[in-house]
């Protein structure tokens, strides 16, 4: 092996929640740790997120007198998982529920992050092991200056993080931005004055503070391009920076935390054929972990899995970049498939699973292209959406009649008209005969007493908005064991290589057990990998 340009104990590729959690734990254990970030901004998709985390059996729930334990959480995960997942993922689920509470306590001990419980319960309350409250948390606000020299280069969110996630649920600024700002104006004024922010900005700020305190070094605009392998063991990474390549050796281990591959056109079109509206992650997420792991001999899995939602464009000039949003959960909105028919309960929690349903014989999407259909009242009640629709001419289709809207969307007019008539009849009777969404009690847009989920589509002009995949992050990559070690096709470990977060073959795919089922596991898998590295070298 040629003389390396640099050597450390642990090398982490990626500065999102999973990578920062791994780096925090290894550095807190006294291991010299370098974090590589291929862009000039720190925080990855995490910094753009709402920062809800799903952590079962956590100490905040216990302090509030709420009953929960690891076995109950594991029962719930197994109960909501799709058929076949338990056979391959159960060991990873158990590792997650065992370590998630420890991870949360560790973060609050080693960083300024302070989490609080949210009022959201598990979305599948009818399943064994579910709880009404206690597993969903989110961080409070932090001043960005805690990130030291990186405060000015935190990746900015698509929409401002002036509220906490809890405040977003309570105040609903998506529908009532002026009222929400008025109700919290003293806090918002202080936050704007001091640079304090909530949600993903706060989460990354706190993690960075802890990493810097323990001596982590961050290399910006440094892309991991290939593994350095010696006698079957990954010893480090080839890194490209400033137009030149250099080698960094890692004595204890290499952690891949580079995010998904959704910006890689070839991989995305191969594993997600058909329509895709927007991508809601940083453009650097184009499959570095996949490429590096394969070069080291890894097996890939779950390449057809992703966080899939609805979304809207920030601006026409930045497409396909967009914002992930649950704007479809309105009483006078339905989602129809390419045949002009409703095909799902629009308030279903794991809606992305159905949107992305594939024909098993062809692998092609069954429902796409899909459309959200509503009327003028929908836009009147959604000022944020109305703002972005105005900035993106042509994104929404409008027509004075249902038949004219069918023509504009190229949907079969007769079937589309029958769909609208059937839905409006359901609104009149108060019973959704197809999907019974009037009885739904879960989902991100909970409705209080007296809030109907059924309102007719009748106020012209009628509107249709593309409702295909908005990909927040793909969730396929190298398969790992319960300790985060990358595996070969024969089940043997790729020595020295670990993978975390959405870069790995994620044990929670397109389906999820709660709104924080990406960041909660991501943080935990970073913690788990670090534990494996530390224990292997004790």
Short mmCIF file of C-alpha atoms in Angstrom, two decimals:
data_model
loop_
_atom_site.label_atom_id
_atom_site.label_comp_id
_atom_site.label_asym_id
_atom_site.label_seq_id
_atom_site.Cartn_x
_atom_site.Cartn_y
_atom_site.Cartn_z
CA UNK A 1 0.00 0.00 0.00
CA UNK A 2 1.26 3.47 -0.87
CA UNK A 3 1.98 5.87 1.94
CA UNK A 4 -1.38 7.45 2.99
CA UNK A 5 -1.93 11.18 2.94
CA UNK A 6 -3.63 11.06 6.33
CA UNK A 7 -4.54 8.56 9.04
CA UNK A 8 -7.24 8.53 11.71
CA UNK A 9 -9.04 5.98 13.85
CA UNK A 10 -12.49 6.35 12.27
CA UNK A 11 -13.45 7.85 8.94
CA UNK A 12 -17.10 8.83 8.43
CA UNK A 13 -18.39 9.73 4.96
CA UNK A 14 -21.44 11.98 5.31
CA UNK A 15 -22.56 14.71 7.72
CA UNK A 16 -26.24 13.90 8.18
CA UNK A 17 -27.75 12.60 11.41
CA UNK A 18 -26.43 9.04 11.02
CA UNK A 19 -22.88 10.11 10.24
CA UNK A 20 -22.76 12.75 12.97
CA UNK A 21 -24.16 10.32 15.55
CA UNK A 22 -21.47 7.78 14.64
CA UNK A 23 -18.73 10.39 14.76
CA UNK A 24 -19.99 11.75 18.06
CA UNK A 25 -19.85 8.39 19.77
CA UNK A 26 -16.46 7.32 18.42
CA UNK A 27 -14.91 10.68 19.25
CA UNK A 28 -16.48 10.67 22.73
CA UNK A 29 -14.74 7.31 23.24
CA UNK A 30 -11.42 8.93 22.44
CA UNK A 31 -11.03 7.76 18.84
CA UNK A 32 -9.71 10.31 16.36
CA UNK A 33 -12.52 10.85 13.86
CA UNK A 34 -12.72 12.60 10.51
CA UNK A 35 -16.05 13.46 8.86
CA UNK A 36 -16.07 13.82 5.08
CA UNK A 37 -18.73 16.03 3.50
CA UNK A 38 -18.74 16.07 -0.30
CA UNK A 39 -20.54 19.43 -0.54
CA UNK A 40 -19.76 22.80 0.99
CA UNK A 41 -22.73 22.59 3.38
CA UNK A 42 -23.08 20.49 6.53
CA UNK A 43 -26.08 18.47 7.65
CA UNK A 44 -27.37 16.55 4.65
CA UNK A 45 -31.08 15.82 4.37
CA UNK A 46 -31.33 15.94 8.17
CA UNK A 47 -30.73 19.69 8.20
CA UNK A 48 -33.73 20.15 5.90
CA UNK A 49 -36.05 17.90 7.92
CA UNK A 50 -38.67 18.40 10.59
CA UNK A 51 -36.47 16.38 13.00
CA UNK A 52 -39.21 14.18 14.42
CA UNK A 53 -37.64 11.04 15.86
CA UNK A 54 -39.34 7.75 16.76
CA UNK A 55 -37.61 6.34 19.84
CA UNK A 56 -39.44 3.63 21.82
CA UNK A 57 -38.98 3.10 25.57
CA UNK A 58 -37.20 6.44 25.94
CA UNK A 59 -36.41 8.17 29.24
CA UNK A 60 -38.75 11.12 28.57
CA UNK A 61 -41.71 8.77 28.31
CA UNK A 62 -40.66 7.01 31.49
CA UNK A 63 -40.36 10.34 33.31
CA UNK A 64 -43.90 11.20 32.17
CA UNK A 65 -45.19 7.94 33.61
CA UNK A 66 -45.93 6.42 30.20
CA UNK A 67 -45.73 2.66 29.89
CA UNK A 68 -43.48 1.27 27.17
CA UNK A 69 -40.67 -1.23 26.80
CA UNK A 70 -38.41 -2.69 24.15
CA UNK A 71 -40.38 -5.91 23.65
CA UNK A 72 -43.61 -3.98 23.15
CA UNK A 73 -41.92 -1.81 20.53
CA UNK A 74 -40.54 -4.85 18.75
CA UNK A 75 -44.02 -6.40 18.75
CA UNK A 76 -45.37 -3.24 17.10
CA UNK A 77 -42.66 -3.16 14.42
CA UNK A 78 -43.32 -6.78 13.57
CA UNK A 79 -47.07 -6.16 13.46
CA UNK A 80 -46.89 -3.35 10.90
CA UNK A 81 -44.06 -4.72 8.74
CA UNK A 82 -44.90 -5.96 5.23
CA UNK A 83 -44.92 -9.69 4.60
CA UNK A 84 -41.46 -11.18 4.32
CA UNK A 85 -39.51 -8.43 6.06
CA UNK A 86 -39.27 -10.15 9.43
CA UNK A 87 -37.26 -13.01 7.94
CA UNK A 88 -34.39 -10.71 6.95
CA UNK A 89 -34.73 -7.69 9.25
CA UNK A 90 -35.76 -8.96 12.69
CA UNK A 91 -32.24 -8.96 14.11
CA UNK A 92 -31.78 -5.36 12.97
CA UNK A 93 -35.14 -4.32 14.44
CA UNK A 94 -34.13 -5.83 17.78
CA UNK A 95 -30.79 -4.05 17.67
CA UNK A 96 -32.62 -0.78 17.00
CA UNK A 97 -35.12 -1.09 19.86
CA UNK A 98 -32.34 -2.19 22.23
CA UNK A 99 -30.08 0.76 21.47
CA UNK A 100 -32.46 3.62 20.55
CA UNK A 101 -33.18 4.62 24.18
CA UNK A 102 -29.44 4.50 24.97
CA UNK A 103 -28.71 6.65 21.93
CA UNK A 104 -31.18 9.33 22.99
CA UNK A 105 -29.76 9.50 26.50
CA UNK A 106 -26.25 9.69 25.05
CA UNK A 107 -27.16 12.62 22.78
CA UNK A 108 -28.60 14.60 25.67
CA UNK A 109 -25.53 13.84 27.77
CA UNK A 110 -22.95 14.75 25.13
CA UNK A 111 -24.64 17.62 23.26
CA UNK A 112 -26.84 20.65 24.01
CA UNK A 113 -29.79 18.85 22.37
CA UNK A 114 -32.87 18.51 24.54
CA UNK A 115 -35.79 16.50 23.22
CA UNK A 116 -39.42 16.64 24.31
CA UNK A 117 -42.36 14.35 23.75
CA UNK A 118 -44.91 15.06 21.07
CA UNK A 119 -48.62 14.41 21.35
CA UNK A 120 -48.55 12.14 18.29
CA UNK A 121 -49.25 8.48 18.90
CA UNK A 122 -48.24 5.55 16.76
CA UNK A 123 -50.16 5.76 13.48
CA UNK A 124 -51.25 2.11 13.60
CA UNK A 125 -52.96 2.15 16.98
CA UNK A 126 -54.98 -0.93 16.10
CA UNK A 127 -51.82 -3.07 15.90
CA UNK A 128 -50.28 -5.01 18.77
CA UNK A 129 -47.64 -3.04 20.67
CA UNK A 130 -48.80 0.43 19.62
CA UNK A 131 -48.91 3.31 22.12
CA UNK A 132 -51.05 6.46 22.18
CA UNK A 133 -48.14 8.73 23.05
CA UNK A 134 -44.52 8.51 24.14
CA UNK A 135 -42.39 7.39 21.18
CA UNK A 136 -42.36 10.56 19.11
CA UNK A 137 -39.97 13.34 20.11
CA UNK A 138 -38.34 16.39 18.58
CA UNK A 139 -35.55 18.75 19.69
CA UNK A 140 -36.05 22.22 21.04
CA UNK A 141 -34.53 25.31 19.42
CA UNK A 142 -30.78 25.92 19.48
CA UNK A 143 -28.73 28.92 18.46
CA UNK A 144 -26.80 28.18 15.29
CA UNK A 145 -23.65 29.78 16.69
CA UNK A 146 -23.19 26.60 18.76
CA UNK A 147 -21.95 25.01 15.53
CA UNK A 148 -18.93 27.31 15.70
CA UNK A 149 -17.19 27.82 12.35
CA UNK A 150 -19.90 25.74 10.63
CA UNK A 151 -22.82 27.91 11.76
CA UNK A 152 -22.90 29.81 8.48
CA UNK A 153 -22.63 26.71 6.32
CA UNK A 154 -25.38 24.58 7.81
CA UNK A 155 -27.49 23.29 4.95
CA UNK A 156 -30.54 25.60 4.81
CA UNK A 157 -34.03 24.08 4.95
CA UNK A 158 -36.43 24.43 2.05
CA UNK A 159 -38.85 26.24 4.38
CA UNK A 160 -37.67 28.22 7.44
CA UNK A 161 -37.12 26.33 10.71
CA UNK A 162 -38.34 29.12 12.96
CA UNK A 163 -40.87 26.77 14.60
CA UNK A 164 -40.27 23.53 16.45
CA UNK A 165 -41.97 20.41 15.15
CA UNK A 166 -44.36 20.52 18.11
CA UNK A 167 -45.30 24.10 17.26
CA UNK A 168 -45.88 23.12 13.64
CA UNK A 169 -48.45 20.55 14.76
CA UNK A 170 -50.07 22.90 17.25
CA UNK A 171 -50.18 26.09 15.15
CA UNK A 172 -50.44 24.68 11.60
CA UNK A 173 -48.55 27.50 9.84
CA UNK A 174 -49.02 25.68 6.53
CA UNK A 175 -52.68 26.70 6.60
CA UNK A 176 -52.50 29.68 8.97
CA UNK A 177 -49.06 31.32 8.60
CA UNK A 178 -50.08 34.80 9.79
CA UNK A 179 -52.02 33.51 12.79
CA UNK A 180 -49.21 31.13 13.74
CA UNK A 181 -46.64 33.90 13.58
CA UNK A 182 -48.85 36.23 15.64
CA UNK A 183 -49.38 33.61 18.37
CA UNK A 184 -45.63 33.06 18.72
CA UNK A 185 -44.28 36.46 17.74
CA UNK A 186 -42.14 37.06 20.90
CA UNK A 187 -40.42 33.67 20.45
CA UNK A 188 -40.06 34.15 16.69
CA UNK A 189 -38.60 37.63 17.15
CA UNK A 190 -36.04 36.26 19.61
CA UNK A 191 -35.15 33.39 17.28
CA UNK A 192 -34.70 35.67 14.28
CA UNK A 193 -32.60 38.04 16.39
CA UNK A 194 -30.33 35.37 17.87
CA UNK A 195 -30.17 32.85 15.05
CA UNK A 196 -31.96 30.18 17.05
CA UNK A 197 -33.82 27.59 15.02
CA UNK A 198 -35.79 24.39 15.53
CA UNK A 199 -36.32 21.12 13.70
CA UNK A 200 -33.50 19.81 11.49
CA UNK A 201 -31.36 22.92 11.90
CA UNK A 202 -31.41 22.45 15.68
CA UNK A 203 -30.67 18.74 15.41
CA UNK A 204 -27.61 19.23 13.21
CA UNK A 205 -26.42 22.17 15.31
CA UNK A 206 -26.51 20.09 18.48
CA UNK A 207 -24.79 17.10 16.90
CA UNK A 208 -22.08 19.32 15.42
CA UNK A 209 -21.46 20.98 18.77
CA UNK A 210 -20.91 17.59 20.38
CA UNK A 211 -18.64 16.38 17.58
CA UNK A 212 -16.51 19.52 17.67
CA UNK A 213 -16.27 19.37 21.46
CA UNK A 214 -14.80 15.87 21.20
CA UNK A 215 -12.29 16.81 18.55
CA UNK A 216 -13.87 15.63 15.30
CA UNK A 217 -12.47 17.19 12.18
CA UNK A 218 -14.75 17.95 9.22
CA UNK A 219 -13.43 18.02 5.67
CA UNK A 220 -15.75 19.93 3.34
CA UNK A 221 -16.01 19.41 -0.41
CA UNK A 222 -14.26 16.08 0.08
CA UNK A 223 -15.95 13.23 -1.74
CA UNK A 224 -15.31 9.58 -0.91
CA UNK A 225 -14.79 7.88 -4.26
CA UNK A 226 -13.38 4.39 -3.59
CA UNK A 227 -12.45 2.00 -0.80
CA UNK A 228 -8.87 1.19 0.09
CA UNK A 229 -8.83 -2.58 0.52
CA UNK A 230 -5.99 -4.72 1.82
CA UNK A 231 -6.35 -8.48 2.23
CA UNK A 232 -10.14 -8.20 2.11
CA UNK A 233 -10.35 -5.50 4.79
CA UNK A 234 -11.39 -1.91 4.11
CA UNK A 235 -8.54 0.20 5.48
CA UNK A 236 -9.70 3.64 4.36
CA UNK A 237 -11.07 5.68 1.49
CA UNK A 238 -9.79 7.41 -1.59
CA UNK A 239 -11.05 10.99 -1.32
CA UNK A 240 -11.37 13.59 -4.06
CA UNK A 241 -10.99 17.23 -3.05
CA UNK A 242 -9.98 20.36 -4.94
CA UNK A 243 -9.58 18.32 -8.13
CA UNK A 244 -7.03 15.94 -6.61
CA UNK A 245 -7.27 12.50 -5.05
CA UNK A 246 -5.73 11.51 -1.73
CA UNK A 247 -5.92 8.50 0.55
CA UNK A 248 -7.11 8.53 4.16
CA UNK A 249 -6.56 5.43 6.25
CA UNK A 250 -8.83 4.53 9.16
CA UNK A 251 -7.24 2.26 11.76
CA UNK A 252 -10.53 1.21 13.38
CA UNK A 253 -13.23 1.50 10.73
CA UNK A 254 -14.91 3.33 7.84
CA UNK A 255 -18.56 4.40 8.17
CA UNK A 256 -20.61 5.12 5.04
CA UNK A 257 -23.34 7.67 5.80
CA UNK A 258 -23.63 9.38 2.44
CA UNK A 259 -27.43 9.33 2.10
CA UNK A 260 -29.46 7.76 -0.68
CA UNK A 261 -29.00 7.54 -4.45
CA UNK A 262 -32.08 9.50 -5.55
CA UNK A 263 -30.05 12.08 -7.52
CA UNK A 264 -28.34 9.36 -9.54
CA UNK A 265 -30.51 9.33 -12.66
CA UNK A 266 -29.38 5.88 -13.82
CA UNK A 267 -29.99 4.18 -10.46
CA UNK A 268 -33.24 6.05 -9.83
CA UNK A 269 -34.73 5.16 -13.21
CA UNK A 270 -33.61 1.55 -12.83
CA UNK A 271 -35.13 1.04 -9.38
CA UNK A 272 -37.99 3.59 -9.56
CA UNK A 273 -39.24 3.43 -13.15
CA UNK A 274 -42.06 5.73 -14.17
CA UNK A 275 -43.09 9.13 -12.94
CA UNK A 276 -41.18 11.05 -10.26
CA UNK A 277 -42.30 14.60 -9.49
CA UNK A 278 -39.58 15.95 -7.19
CA UNK A 279 -36.51 15.08 -5.17
CA UNK A 280 -36.44 16.61 -1.71
CA UNK A 281 -32.84 15.94 -0.67
CA UNK A 282 -29.47 17.58 -1.39
CA UNK A 283 -28.17 17.03 -4.94
CA UNK A 284 -25.07 15.27 -3.57
CA UNK A 285 -27.12 12.19 -2.67
CA UNK A 286 -26.28 10.13 -5.72
CA UNK A 287 -25.17 6.76 -4.40
CA UNK A 288 -21.60 7.11 -3.13
CA UNK A 289 -22.18 4.42 -0.49
CA UNK A 290 -23.56 2.00 -3.09
CA UNK A 291 -20.56 2.43 -5.36
CA UNK A 292 -17.97 2.16 -2.58
CA UNK A 293 -19.61 -0.82 -0.89
CA UNK A 294 -19.96 -2.77 -4.15
CA UNK A 295 -16.30 -2.14 -4.91
CA UNK A 296 -15.49 -3.63 -1.51
CA UNK A 297 -17.57 -6.75 -2.21
CA UNK A 298 -20.88 -5.88 -0.53
CA UNK A 299 -24.33 -7.26 -1.30
CA UNK A 300 -27.06 -4.71 -2.07
CA UNK A 301 -30.67 -4.97 -0.92
CA UNK A 302 -33.91 -2.93 -0.73
CA UNK A 303 -32.92 -0.88 -3.76
CA UNK A 304 -36.62 -0.33 -4.59
CA UNK A 305 -37.38 1.27 -1.20
CA UNK A 306 -37.59 4.99 -0.43
CA UNK A 307 -39.26 7.70 1.60
CA UNK A 308 -42.05 8.67 -0.80
CA UNK A 309 -44.56 11.48 -0.28
CA UNK A 310 -46.35 14.16 -2.22
CA UNK A 311 -44.47 17.34 -2.93
CA UNK A 312 -44.41 20.76 -4.52
CA UNK A 313 -41.73 22.70 -6.42
CA UNK A 314 -39.69 25.45 -4.85
CA UNK A 315 -39.19 27.12 -8.22
CA UNK A 316 -39.22 26.05 -11.83
CA UNK A 317 -35.52 26.86 -12.23
CA UNK A 318 -34.50 24.38 -9.51
CA UNK A 319 -36.46 21.32 -10.65
CA UNK A 320 -36.51 18.48 -9.91
CA UNK A 321 -35.71 19.82 -6.42
CA UNK A 322 -38.89 20.19 -4.39
CA UNK A 323 -40.45 20.06 -0.93
CA UNK A 324 -41.90 16.93 0.62
CA UNK A 325 -45.36 17.69 1.97
CA UNK A 326 -48.57 16.04 3.14
CA UNK A 327 -50.68 18.75 1.50
CA UNK A 328 -53.05 16.09 0.15
CA UNK A 329 -54.68 15.53 3.54
CA UNK A 330 -57.58 17.91 3.04
CA UNK A 331 -61.30 17.09 3.34
CA UNK A 332 -62.05 18.18 -0.25
CA UNK A 333 -59.11 16.43 -1.95
CA UNK A 334 -58.77 12.99 -3.46
CA UNK A 335 -55.99 11.16 -5.28
CA UNK A 336 -56.78 9.36 -8.54
CA UNK A 337 -54.71 7.03 -10.68
CA UNK A 338 -54.10 7.11 -14.40
CA UNK A 339 -57.53 5.53 -14.93
CA UNK A 340 -59.26 8.42 -13.15
CA UNK A 341 -60.18 6.30 -10.11
CA UNK A 342 -59.46 6.70 -6.42
CA UNK A 343 -57.14 3.90 -5.29
CA UNK A 344 -56.23 4.72 -1.68
CA UNK A 345 -57.41 6.30 1.53
CA UNK A 346 -55.78 9.72 1.23
CA UNK A 347 -55.26 9.85 5.02
CA UNK A 348 -53.41 6.53 5.09
CA UNK A 349 -50.13 6.86 7.00
CA UNK A 350 -47.92 4.85 4.64
CA UNK A 351 -49.36 6.43 1.52
CA UNK A 352 -46.02 6.21 -0.28
CA UNK A 353 -46.27 2.42 -0.32
CA UNK A 354 -49.46 2.56 -2.36
CA UNK A 355 -48.32 5.38 -4.64
CA UNK A 356 -45.26 3.30 -5.50
CA UNK A 357 -47.07 -0.04 -5.87
CA UNK A 358 -45.52 -2.09 -8.68
CA UNK A 359 -46.81 -4.69 -11.10
CA UNK A 360 -44.99 -7.88 -9.98
CA UNK A 361 -44.65 -9.10 -13.55
CA UNK A 362 -43.14 -5.93 -15.02
CA UNK A 363 -41.85 -3.93 -12.07
CA UNK A 364 -43.65 -0.86 -13.45
CA UNK A 365 -45.83 1.38 -11.24
CA UNK A 366 -49.48 0.36 -11.17
CA UNK A 367 -51.11 3.72 -10.49
CA UNK A 368 -48.86 6.40 -11.99
CA UNK A 369 -49.28 9.00 -13.25
CA UNK A 370 -51.52 10.01 -10.35
CA UNK A 371 -53.24 13.30 -9.63
CA UNK A 372 -54.51 15.12 -6.58
CA UNK A 373 -57.94 16.50 -7.49
CA UNK A 374 -59.82 19.24 -5.68
CA UNK A 375 -61.34 22.67 -6.27
CA UNK A 376 -60.80 26.36 -5.69
CA UNK A 377 -61.54 26.02 -1.96
CA UNK A 378 -58.46 23.80 -1.62
CA UNK A 379 -56.13 26.58 -2.74
CA UNK A 380 -58.00 29.20 -0.73
CA UNK A 381 -57.38 27.17 2.42
CA UNK A 382 -53.69 26.52 1.64
CA UNK A 383 -51.86 29.86 1.31
CA UNK A 384 -48.37 28.31 1.28
CA UNK A 385 -49.31 25.94 -1.52
CA UNK A 386 -51.05 28.76 -3.38
CA UNK A 387 -47.84 30.78 -3.16
CA UNK A 388 -45.70 28.06 -4.74
CA UNK A 389 -48.35 27.29 -7.35
CA UNK A 390 -48.21 30.95 -8.41
CA UNK A 391 -44.41 30.77 -8.65
CA UNK A 392 -44.59 27.67 -10.85
CA UNK A 393 -47.00 28.28 -13.75
CA UNK A 394 -48.24 25.08 -15.29
CA UNK A 395 -47.69 22.93 -12.20
CA UNK A 396 -51.41 22.85 -11.44
CA UNK A 397 -54.13 22.20 -13.99
CA UNK A 398 -57.35 24.22 -13.74
CA UNK A 399 -60.69 23.94 -15.53
CA UNK A 400 -64.23 25.20 -15.10
CA UNK A 401 -65.74 21.74 -15.44
CA UNK A 402 -64.78 18.20 -14.43
CA UNK A 403 -64.85 17.04 -18.05
CA UNK A 404 -62.52 19.87 -19.08
CA UNK A 405 -60.16 18.94 -16.21
CA UNK A 406 -60.18 15.34 -17.45
CA UNK A 407 -59.10 16.58 -20.87
CA UNK A 408 -56.34 18.73 -19.36
CA UNK A 409 -54.95 15.76 -17.40
CA UNK A 410 -55.58 13.18 -20.15
CA UNK A 411 -57.73 11.14 -17.78
CA UNK A 412 -60.69 9.11 -19.11
CA UNK A 413 -63.57 11.56 -18.78
CA UNK A 414 -66.42 9.16 -17.97
CA UNK A 415 -64.53 7.29 -15.26
CA UNK A 416 -63.12 10.50 -13.80
CA UNK A 417 -66.57 12.08 -13.65
CA UNK A 418 -67.99 9.00 -11.91
CA UNK A 419 -65.16 9.16 -9.37
CA UNK A 420 -65.98 12.77 -8.47
CA UNK A 421 -69.71 12.03 -8.29
CA UNK A 422 -69.13 9.03 -6.05
CA UNK A 423 -66.87 11.01 -3.71
CA UNK A 424 -69.34 13.90 -3.48
CA UNK A 425 -72.10 11.41 -2.66
CA UNK A 426 -69.91 10.04 0.13
CA UNK A 427 -69.53 13.58 1.46
CA UNK A 428 -73.30 14.01 1.48
CA UNK A 429 -73.83 10.77 3.41
CA UNK A 430 -70.81 11.21 5.69
CA UNK A 431 -69.54 7.74 4.82
CA UNK A 432 -66.65 7.07 2.44
CA UNK A 433 -67.92 3.84 0.94
CA UNK A 434 -64.60 3.02 -0.71
CA UNK A 435 -62.01 3.65 1.97
CA UNK A 436 -63.87 4.88 5.08
CA UNK A 437 -61.50 7.75 5.63
CA UNK A 438 -64.09 9.46 7.82
CA UNK A 439 -63.08 7.08 10.60
CA UNK A 440 -59.32 7.52 10.36
CA UNK A 441 -57.73 8.58 13.63
CA UNK A 442 -54.09 8.64 12.63
CA UNK A 443 -51.72 10.35 10.25
CA UNK A 444 -49.77 13.58 10.16
CA UNK A 445 -52.87 15.74 9.75
CA UNK A 446 -54.98 14.66 12.69
CA UNK A 447 -58.33 16.33 12.93
CA UNK A 448 -59.96 17.30 16.17
CA UNK A 449 -63.55 16.68 17.20
CA UNK A 450 -66.03 17.93 14.66
CA UNK A 451 -63.46 18.21 11.89
CA UNK A 452 -64.79 16.31 8.91
CA UNK A 453 -62.51 14.44 6.53
CA UNK A 454 -65.17 14.56 3.80
CA UNK A 455 -66.04 17.73 1.91
CA UNK A 456 -67.35 17.83 -1.67
CA UNK A 457 -65.37 18.91 -4.71
CA UNK A 458 -67.75 21.46 -6.18
CA UNK A 459 -66.30 24.99 -6.31
CA UNK A 460 -65.00 25.87 -9.77
CA UNK A 461 -62.38 26.17 -11.03
CA UNK A 462 -61.49 22.55 -10.40
CA UNK A 463 -57.81 21.72 -9.98
CA UNK A 464 -55.47 18.79 -10.51
CA UNK A 465 -51.92 18.60 -9.16
CA UNK A 466 -49.41 15.90 -10.17
CA UNK A 467 -49.16 13.43 -7.30
CA UNK A 468 -46.49 10.96 -8.23
CA UNK A 469 -43.37 10.17 -6.26
CA UNK A 470 -41.56 12.89 -4.36
CA UNK A 471 -38.49 11.06 -3.07
CA UNK A 472 -37.06 12.31 0.21
CA UNK A 473 -34.43 9.59 0.26
CA UNK A 474 -33.94 6.16 -1.19
CA UNK A 475 -33.44 3.42 1.41
CA UNK A 476 -31.52 0.75 -0.46
CA UNK A 477 -27.83 -0.03 -0.24
CA UNK A 478 -25.35 -2.50 1.20
CA UNK A 479 -26.84 -5.12 3.49
CA UNK A 480 -25.57 -5.00 7.06
CA UNK A 481 -25.73 -7.14 10.18
CA UNK A 482 -27.26 -6.05 13.49
CA UNK A 483 -24.06 -4.20 14.36
CA UNK A 484 -23.98 -2.16 11.15
CA UNK A 485 -21.16 -4.19 9.57
CA UNK A 486 -21.44 -4.44 5.79
CA UNK A 487 -22.07 -7.98 4.50
CA UNK A 488 -21.10 -9.92 1.41
CA UNK A 489 -23.58 -12.02 -0.56
CA UNK A 490 -22.45 -15.14 1.33
CA UNK A 491 -23.15 -13.49 4.69
CA UNK A 492 -19.50 -12.84 5.59
CA UNK A 493 -18.57 -9.42 6.95
CA UNK A 494 -16.63 -6.91 4.87
CA UNK A 495 -14.07 -6.21 7.55
CA UNK A 496 -13.59 -2.57 8.46
CA UNK A 497 -16.68 -1.28 6.62
CA UNK A 498 -19.91 -0.07 8.22
CA UNK A 499 -22.98 1.56 6.74
CA UNK A 500 -25.76 3.58 8.37
CA UNK A 501 -28.98 5.51 7.78
CA UNK A 502 -30.59 5.61 4.37
CA UNK A 503 -27.30 4.65 2.75
CA UNK A 504 -27.67 1.08 4.07
CA UNK A 505 -30.21 -1.56 3.08
CA UNK A 506 -32.51 0.10 5.56
CA UNK A 507 -34.57 -2.24 7.80
CA UNK A 508 -37.45 0.26 7.53
CA UNK A 509 -38.17 0.68 3.83
CA UNK A 510 -40.89 2.65 2.11
CA UNK A 511 -43.14 1.60 4.99
CA UNK A 512 -42.73 3.28 8.37
CA UNK A 513 -43.94 2.75 11.93
CA UNK A 514 -44.22 6.46 12.76
CA UNK A 515 -43.40 9.90 11.39
CA UNK A 516 -39.88 9.76 12.88
CA UNK A 517 -38.98 6.33 11.50
CA UNK A 518 -36.22 7.76 9.36
CA UNK A 519 -34.29 10.00 11.76
CA UNK A 520 -34.84 7.86 14.88
CA UNK A 521 -33.30 4.77 13.29
CA UNK A 522 -30.69 6.83 11.43
CA UNK A 523 -29.35 8.30 14.65
CA UNK A 524 -29.51 4.92 16.30
CA UNK A 525 -27.66 3.13 13.51
CA UNK A 526 -24.88 5.69 13.72
CA UNK A 527 -24.68 4.97 17.45
CA UNK A 528 -24.78 1.19 16.85
CA UNK A 529 -21.97 1.27 14.27
CA UNK A 530 -19.82 3.35 16.58
CA UNK A 531 -20.45 0.87 19.38
CA UNK A 532 -19.37 -1.99 17.10
CA UNK A 533 -16.16 -0.14 16.20
CA UNK A 534 -15.38 0.65 19.83
CA UNK A 535 -16.09 -2.87 21.06
CA UNK A 536 -14.08 -4.48 18.24
CA UNK A 537 -11.03 -2.48 19.24
CA UNK A 538 -11.24 -2.67 23.04
#
